[in-house]
PDB file of C-alpha atoms in Angstrom:
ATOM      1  CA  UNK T 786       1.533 -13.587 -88.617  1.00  0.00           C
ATOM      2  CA  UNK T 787       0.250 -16.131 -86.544  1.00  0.00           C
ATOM      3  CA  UNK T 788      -0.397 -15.995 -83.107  1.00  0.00           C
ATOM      4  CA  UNK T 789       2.303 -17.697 -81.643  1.00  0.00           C
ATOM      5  CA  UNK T 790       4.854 -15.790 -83.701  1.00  0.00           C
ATOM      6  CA  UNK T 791       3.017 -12.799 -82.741  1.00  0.00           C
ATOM      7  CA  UNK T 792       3.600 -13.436 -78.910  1.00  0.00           C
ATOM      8  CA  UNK T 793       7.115 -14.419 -79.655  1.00  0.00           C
ATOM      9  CA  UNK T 794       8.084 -11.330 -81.328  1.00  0.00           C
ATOM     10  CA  UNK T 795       6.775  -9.267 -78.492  1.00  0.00           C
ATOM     11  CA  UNK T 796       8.498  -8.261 -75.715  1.00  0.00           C
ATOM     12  CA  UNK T 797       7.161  -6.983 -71.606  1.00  0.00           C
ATOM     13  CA  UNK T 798       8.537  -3.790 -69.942  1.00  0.00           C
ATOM     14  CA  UNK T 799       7.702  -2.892 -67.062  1.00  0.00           C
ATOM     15  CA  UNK T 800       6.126   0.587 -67.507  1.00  0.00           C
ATOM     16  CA  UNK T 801       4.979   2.850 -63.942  1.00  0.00           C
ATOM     17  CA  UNK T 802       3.565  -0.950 -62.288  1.00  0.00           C
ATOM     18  CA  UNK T 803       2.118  -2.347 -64.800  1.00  0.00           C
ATOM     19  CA  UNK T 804       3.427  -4.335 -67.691  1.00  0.00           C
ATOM     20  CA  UNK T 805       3.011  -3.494 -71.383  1.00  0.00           C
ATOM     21  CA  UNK T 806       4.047  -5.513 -74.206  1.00  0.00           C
ATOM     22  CA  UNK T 807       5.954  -4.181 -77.281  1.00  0.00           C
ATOM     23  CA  UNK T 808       7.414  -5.564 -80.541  1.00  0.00           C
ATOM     24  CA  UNK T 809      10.860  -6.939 -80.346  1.00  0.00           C
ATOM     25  CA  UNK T 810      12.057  -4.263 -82.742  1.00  0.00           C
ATOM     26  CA  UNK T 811      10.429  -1.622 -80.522  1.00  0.00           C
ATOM     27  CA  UNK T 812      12.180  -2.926 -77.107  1.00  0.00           C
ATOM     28  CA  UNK T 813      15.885  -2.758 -78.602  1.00  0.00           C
ATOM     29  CA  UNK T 814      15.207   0.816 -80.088  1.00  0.00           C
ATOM     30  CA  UNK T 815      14.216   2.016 -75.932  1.00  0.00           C
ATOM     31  CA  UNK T 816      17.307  -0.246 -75.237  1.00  0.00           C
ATOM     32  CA  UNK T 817      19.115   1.906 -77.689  1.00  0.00           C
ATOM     33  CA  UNK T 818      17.824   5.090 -76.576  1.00  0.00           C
ATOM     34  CA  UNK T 819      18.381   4.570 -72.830  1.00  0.00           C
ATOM     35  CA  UNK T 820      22.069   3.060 -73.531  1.00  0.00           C
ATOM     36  CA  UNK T 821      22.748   6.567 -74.754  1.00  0.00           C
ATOM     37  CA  UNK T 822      23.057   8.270 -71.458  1.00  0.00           C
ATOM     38  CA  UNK T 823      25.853   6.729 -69.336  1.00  0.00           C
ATOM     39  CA  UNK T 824      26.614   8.588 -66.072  1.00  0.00           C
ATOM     40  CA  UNK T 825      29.763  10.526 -66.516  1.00  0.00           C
ATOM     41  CA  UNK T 826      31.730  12.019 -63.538  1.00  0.00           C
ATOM     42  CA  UNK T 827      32.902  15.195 -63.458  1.00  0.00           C
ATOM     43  CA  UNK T 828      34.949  17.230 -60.638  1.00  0.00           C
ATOM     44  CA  UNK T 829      33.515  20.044 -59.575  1.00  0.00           C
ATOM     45  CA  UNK T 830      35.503  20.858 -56.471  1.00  0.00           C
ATOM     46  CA  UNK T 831      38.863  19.043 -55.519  1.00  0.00           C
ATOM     47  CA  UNK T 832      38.763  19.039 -52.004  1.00  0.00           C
ATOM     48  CA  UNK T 833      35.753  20.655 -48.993  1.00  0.00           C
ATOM     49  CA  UNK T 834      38.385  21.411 -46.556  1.00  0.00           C
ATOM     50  CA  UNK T 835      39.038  24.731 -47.456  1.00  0.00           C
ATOM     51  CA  UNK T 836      43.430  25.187 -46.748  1.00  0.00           C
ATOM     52  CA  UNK T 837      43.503  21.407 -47.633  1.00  0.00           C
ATOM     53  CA  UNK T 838      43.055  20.908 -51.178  1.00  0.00           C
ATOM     54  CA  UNK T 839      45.979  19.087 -52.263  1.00  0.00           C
ATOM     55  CA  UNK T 840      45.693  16.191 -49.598  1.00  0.00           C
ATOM     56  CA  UNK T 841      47.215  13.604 -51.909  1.00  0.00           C
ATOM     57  CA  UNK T 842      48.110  10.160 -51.225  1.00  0.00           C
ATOM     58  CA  UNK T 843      50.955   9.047 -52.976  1.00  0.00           C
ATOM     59  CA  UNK T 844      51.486   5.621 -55.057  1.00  0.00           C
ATOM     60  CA  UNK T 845      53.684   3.974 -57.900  1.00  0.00           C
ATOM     61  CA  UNK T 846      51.735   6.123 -60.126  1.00  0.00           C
ATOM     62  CA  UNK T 847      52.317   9.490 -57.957  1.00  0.00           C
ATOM     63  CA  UNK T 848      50.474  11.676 -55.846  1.00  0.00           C
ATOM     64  CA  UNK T 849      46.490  11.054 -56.293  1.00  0.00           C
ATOM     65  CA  UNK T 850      43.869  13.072 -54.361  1.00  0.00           C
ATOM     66  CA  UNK T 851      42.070  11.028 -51.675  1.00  0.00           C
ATOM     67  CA  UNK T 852      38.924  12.825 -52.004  1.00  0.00           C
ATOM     68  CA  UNK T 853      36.482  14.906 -54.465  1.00  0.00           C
ATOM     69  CA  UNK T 854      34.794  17.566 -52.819  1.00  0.00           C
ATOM     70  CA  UNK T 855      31.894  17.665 -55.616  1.00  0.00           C
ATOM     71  CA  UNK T 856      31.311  15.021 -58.354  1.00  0.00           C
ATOM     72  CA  UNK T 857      28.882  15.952 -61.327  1.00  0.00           C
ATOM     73  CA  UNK T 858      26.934  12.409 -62.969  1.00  0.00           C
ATOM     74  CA  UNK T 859      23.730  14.131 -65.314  1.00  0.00           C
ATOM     75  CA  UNK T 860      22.064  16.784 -63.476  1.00  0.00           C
ATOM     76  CA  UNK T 861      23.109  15.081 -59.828  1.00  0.00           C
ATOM     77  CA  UNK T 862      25.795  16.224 -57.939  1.00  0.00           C
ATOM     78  CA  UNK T 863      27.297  14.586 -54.641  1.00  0.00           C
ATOM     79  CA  UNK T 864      28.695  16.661 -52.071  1.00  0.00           C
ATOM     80  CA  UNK T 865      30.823  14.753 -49.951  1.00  0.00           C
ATOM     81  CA  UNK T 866      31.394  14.803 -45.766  1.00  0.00           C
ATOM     82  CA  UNK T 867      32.147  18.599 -44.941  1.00  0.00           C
ATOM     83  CA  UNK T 868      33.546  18.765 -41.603  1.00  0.00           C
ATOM     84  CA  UNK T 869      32.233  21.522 -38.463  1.00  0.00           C
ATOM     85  CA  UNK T 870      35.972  22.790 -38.098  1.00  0.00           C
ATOM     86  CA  UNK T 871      38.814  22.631 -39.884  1.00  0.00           C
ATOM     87  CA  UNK T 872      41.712  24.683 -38.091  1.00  0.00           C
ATOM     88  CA  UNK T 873      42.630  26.199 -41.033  1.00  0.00           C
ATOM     89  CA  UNK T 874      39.375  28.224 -41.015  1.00  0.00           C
ATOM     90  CA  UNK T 875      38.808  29.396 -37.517  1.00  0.00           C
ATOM     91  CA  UNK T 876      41.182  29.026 -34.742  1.00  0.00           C
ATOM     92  CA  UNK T 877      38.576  28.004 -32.255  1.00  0.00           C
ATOM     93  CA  UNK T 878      36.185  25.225 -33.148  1.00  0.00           C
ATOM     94  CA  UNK T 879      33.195  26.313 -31.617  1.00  0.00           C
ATOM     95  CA  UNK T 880      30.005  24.487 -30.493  1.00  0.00           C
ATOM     96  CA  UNK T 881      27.878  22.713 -32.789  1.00  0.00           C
ATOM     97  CA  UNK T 882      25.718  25.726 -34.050  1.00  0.00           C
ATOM     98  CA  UNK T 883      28.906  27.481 -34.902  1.00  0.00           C
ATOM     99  CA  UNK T 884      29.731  24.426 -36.833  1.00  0.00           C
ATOM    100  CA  UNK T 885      26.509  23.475 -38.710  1.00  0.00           C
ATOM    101  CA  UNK T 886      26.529  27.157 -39.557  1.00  0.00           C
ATOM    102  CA  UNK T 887      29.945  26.482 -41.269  1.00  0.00           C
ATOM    103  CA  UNK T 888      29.166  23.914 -43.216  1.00  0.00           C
ATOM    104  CA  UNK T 889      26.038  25.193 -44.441  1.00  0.00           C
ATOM    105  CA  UNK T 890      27.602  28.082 -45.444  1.00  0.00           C
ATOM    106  CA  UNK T 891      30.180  26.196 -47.127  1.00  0.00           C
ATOM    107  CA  UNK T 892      27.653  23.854 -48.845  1.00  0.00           C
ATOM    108  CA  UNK T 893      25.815  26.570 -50.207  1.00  0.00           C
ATOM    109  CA  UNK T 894      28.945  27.925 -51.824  1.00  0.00           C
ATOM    110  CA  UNK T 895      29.612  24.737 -53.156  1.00  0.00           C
ATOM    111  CA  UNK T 896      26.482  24.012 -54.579  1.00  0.00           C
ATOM    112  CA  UNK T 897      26.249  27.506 -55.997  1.00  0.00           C
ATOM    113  CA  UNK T 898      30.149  27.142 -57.839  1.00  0.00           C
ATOM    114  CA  UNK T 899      28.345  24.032 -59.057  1.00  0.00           C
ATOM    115  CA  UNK T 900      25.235  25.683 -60.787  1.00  0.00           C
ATOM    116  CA  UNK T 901      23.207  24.376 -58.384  1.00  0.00           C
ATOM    117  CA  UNK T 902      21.544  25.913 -54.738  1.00  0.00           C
ATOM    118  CA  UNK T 903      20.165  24.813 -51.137  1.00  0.00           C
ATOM    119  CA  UNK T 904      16.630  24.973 -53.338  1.00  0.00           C
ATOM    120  CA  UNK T 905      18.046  22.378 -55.306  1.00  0.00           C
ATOM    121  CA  UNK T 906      19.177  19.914 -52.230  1.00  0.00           C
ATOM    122  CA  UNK T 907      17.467  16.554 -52.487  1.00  0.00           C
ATOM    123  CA  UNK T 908      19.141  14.899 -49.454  1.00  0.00           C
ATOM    124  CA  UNK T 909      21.412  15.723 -46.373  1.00  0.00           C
ATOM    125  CA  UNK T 910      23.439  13.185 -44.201  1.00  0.00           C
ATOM    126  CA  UNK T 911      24.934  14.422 -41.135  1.00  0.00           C
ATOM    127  CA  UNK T 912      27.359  12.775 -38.292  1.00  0.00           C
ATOM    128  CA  UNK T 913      26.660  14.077 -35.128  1.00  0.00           C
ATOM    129  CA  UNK T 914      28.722  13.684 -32.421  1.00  0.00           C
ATOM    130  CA  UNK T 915      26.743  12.767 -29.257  1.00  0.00           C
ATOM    131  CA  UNK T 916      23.105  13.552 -30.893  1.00  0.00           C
ATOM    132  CA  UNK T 917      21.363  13.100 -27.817  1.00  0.00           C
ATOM    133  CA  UNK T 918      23.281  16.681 -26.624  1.00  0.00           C
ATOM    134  CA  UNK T 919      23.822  18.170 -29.932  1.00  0.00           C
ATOM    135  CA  UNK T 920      20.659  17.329 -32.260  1.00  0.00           C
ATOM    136  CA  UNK T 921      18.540  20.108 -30.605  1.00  0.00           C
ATOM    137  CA  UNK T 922      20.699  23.060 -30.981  1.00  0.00           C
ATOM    138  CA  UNK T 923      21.680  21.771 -34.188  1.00  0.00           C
ATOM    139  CA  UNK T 924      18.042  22.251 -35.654  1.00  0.00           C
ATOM    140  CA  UNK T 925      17.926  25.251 -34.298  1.00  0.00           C
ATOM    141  CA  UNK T 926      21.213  26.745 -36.261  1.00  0.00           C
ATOM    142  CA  UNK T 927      20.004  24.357 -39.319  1.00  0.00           C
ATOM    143  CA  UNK T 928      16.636  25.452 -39.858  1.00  0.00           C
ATOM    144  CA  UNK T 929      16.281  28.611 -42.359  1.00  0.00           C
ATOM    145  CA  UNK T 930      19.051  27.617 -44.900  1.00  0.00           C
ATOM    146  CA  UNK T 931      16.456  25.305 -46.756  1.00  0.00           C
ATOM    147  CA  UNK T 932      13.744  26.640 -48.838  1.00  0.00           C
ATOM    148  CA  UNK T 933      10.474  24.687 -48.230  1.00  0.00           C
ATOM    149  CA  UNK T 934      10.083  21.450 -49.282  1.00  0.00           C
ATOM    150  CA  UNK T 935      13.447  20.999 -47.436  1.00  0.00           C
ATOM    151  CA  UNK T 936      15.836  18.282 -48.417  1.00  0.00           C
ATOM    152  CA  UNK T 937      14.858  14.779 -46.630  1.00  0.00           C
ATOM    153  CA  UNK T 938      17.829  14.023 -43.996  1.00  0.00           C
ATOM    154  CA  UNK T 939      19.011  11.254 -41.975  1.00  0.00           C
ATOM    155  CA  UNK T 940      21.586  10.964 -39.627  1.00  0.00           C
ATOM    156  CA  UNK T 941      24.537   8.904 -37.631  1.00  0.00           C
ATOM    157  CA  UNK T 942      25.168   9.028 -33.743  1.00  0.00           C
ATOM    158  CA  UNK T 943      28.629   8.597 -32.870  1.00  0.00           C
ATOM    159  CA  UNK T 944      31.881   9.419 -30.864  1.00  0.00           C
ATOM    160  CA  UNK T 945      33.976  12.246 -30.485  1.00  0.00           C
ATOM    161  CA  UNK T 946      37.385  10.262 -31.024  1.00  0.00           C
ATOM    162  CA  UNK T 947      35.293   8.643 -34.274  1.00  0.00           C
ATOM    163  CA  UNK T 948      35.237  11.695 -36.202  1.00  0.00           C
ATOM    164  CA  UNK T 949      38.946  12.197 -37.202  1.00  0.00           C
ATOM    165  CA  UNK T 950      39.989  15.109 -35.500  1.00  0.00           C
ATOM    166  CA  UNK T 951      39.661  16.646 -32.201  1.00  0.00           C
ATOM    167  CA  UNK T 952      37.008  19.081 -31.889  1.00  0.00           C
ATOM    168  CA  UNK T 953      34.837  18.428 -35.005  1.00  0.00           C
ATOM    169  CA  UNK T 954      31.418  17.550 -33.597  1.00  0.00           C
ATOM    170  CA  UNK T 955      29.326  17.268 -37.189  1.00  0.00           C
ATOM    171  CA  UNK T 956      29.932  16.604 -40.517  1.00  0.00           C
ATOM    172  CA  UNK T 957      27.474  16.973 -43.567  1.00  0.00           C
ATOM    173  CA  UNK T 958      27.630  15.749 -47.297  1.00  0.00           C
ATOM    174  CA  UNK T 959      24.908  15.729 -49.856  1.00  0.00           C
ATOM    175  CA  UNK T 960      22.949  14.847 -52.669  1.00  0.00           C
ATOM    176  CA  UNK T 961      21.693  17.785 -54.972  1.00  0.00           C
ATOM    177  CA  UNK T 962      20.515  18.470 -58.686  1.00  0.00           C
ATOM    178  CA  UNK T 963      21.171  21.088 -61.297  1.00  0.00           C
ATOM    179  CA  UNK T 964      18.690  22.879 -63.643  1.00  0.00           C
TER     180      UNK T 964
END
């Protein structure tokens, strides 16, 4: 084969930075291989919100759930927003350490229902209400749930009439794996 049907037939992938070349033949077969895993969702939990699983919303098709609690895709799983009070729970909805407590509690149950653990937690988003007040005793009821490394974790400042409800001053999803 001559050289410039040589170069033709070869193809570049980018491999960890730096580029390596590969036959034609050789680059469909990895196009093959990495076509056969498609992410897949799967529910693991209907709804967070404890006495409020069924919140539907109807249409022309009927009723349809507005929100999964816990979606599967490989070995990742995506916890979405659980709220610091929901009345259903607990009559009274406490300050935020009573609330973070909450939800952690609840995440770790569903994260374990999901063959997964707080070991397991890659990353954690929370809204805070008023995080110049509330981010200090916050950390303070947070800390201990994580093993070390703990998961990274960002989060959003924002209003009290913002979060949907009266009384809920954080809310928490996140972003975990399974063995």
């Amino acid at each position: 084969m001559n050289r410039r049907n040589l170069l033709k037939s070869l193809t570049l992938l980018p491999l960890a930075g730096a580029a390596i070349a590969v036959s034609s033949n050789e680059a469909m077969a990895q196009r093959k291989r990495k076509g056969q895993w498609t992410p897949k969702k799967q529910v693991v939990r209907k709804s967070n919100s404890g006495g409020n699983t069924n919140t539907v919303v109807p249409t022309s098709q009927g009723p349809v759930p507005v929100l999964s609690g816990c979606i599967r895709s490989g070995h990742l799983l995506f916890v979405s927003g659980i709220g610091g009070w929901y009345p259903e729970r607990r009559a009274d909805p406490g300050d935020i350490k009573v609330q973070i407590k909450s939800i952690l509690d609840t995440l770790k149950e569903v994260l374990d229902g999901a063959g997964s653990s707080m070991a397991n937690a890659l990353k954690v988003h929370m809204t805070v209400v008023e995080p110049n007040k509330n981010i200090a005793p916050l950390n303070e009821a947070y800390r201990g749930y994580f093993p070390d490394p703990a998961p990274v974790r960002s989060y959003t400042g924002t209003s009290a009439e913002l979060m949907g409800r009266d009384g809920v001053l954080v809310q928490l999803d996140c972003i975990a794996y399974v063995d």
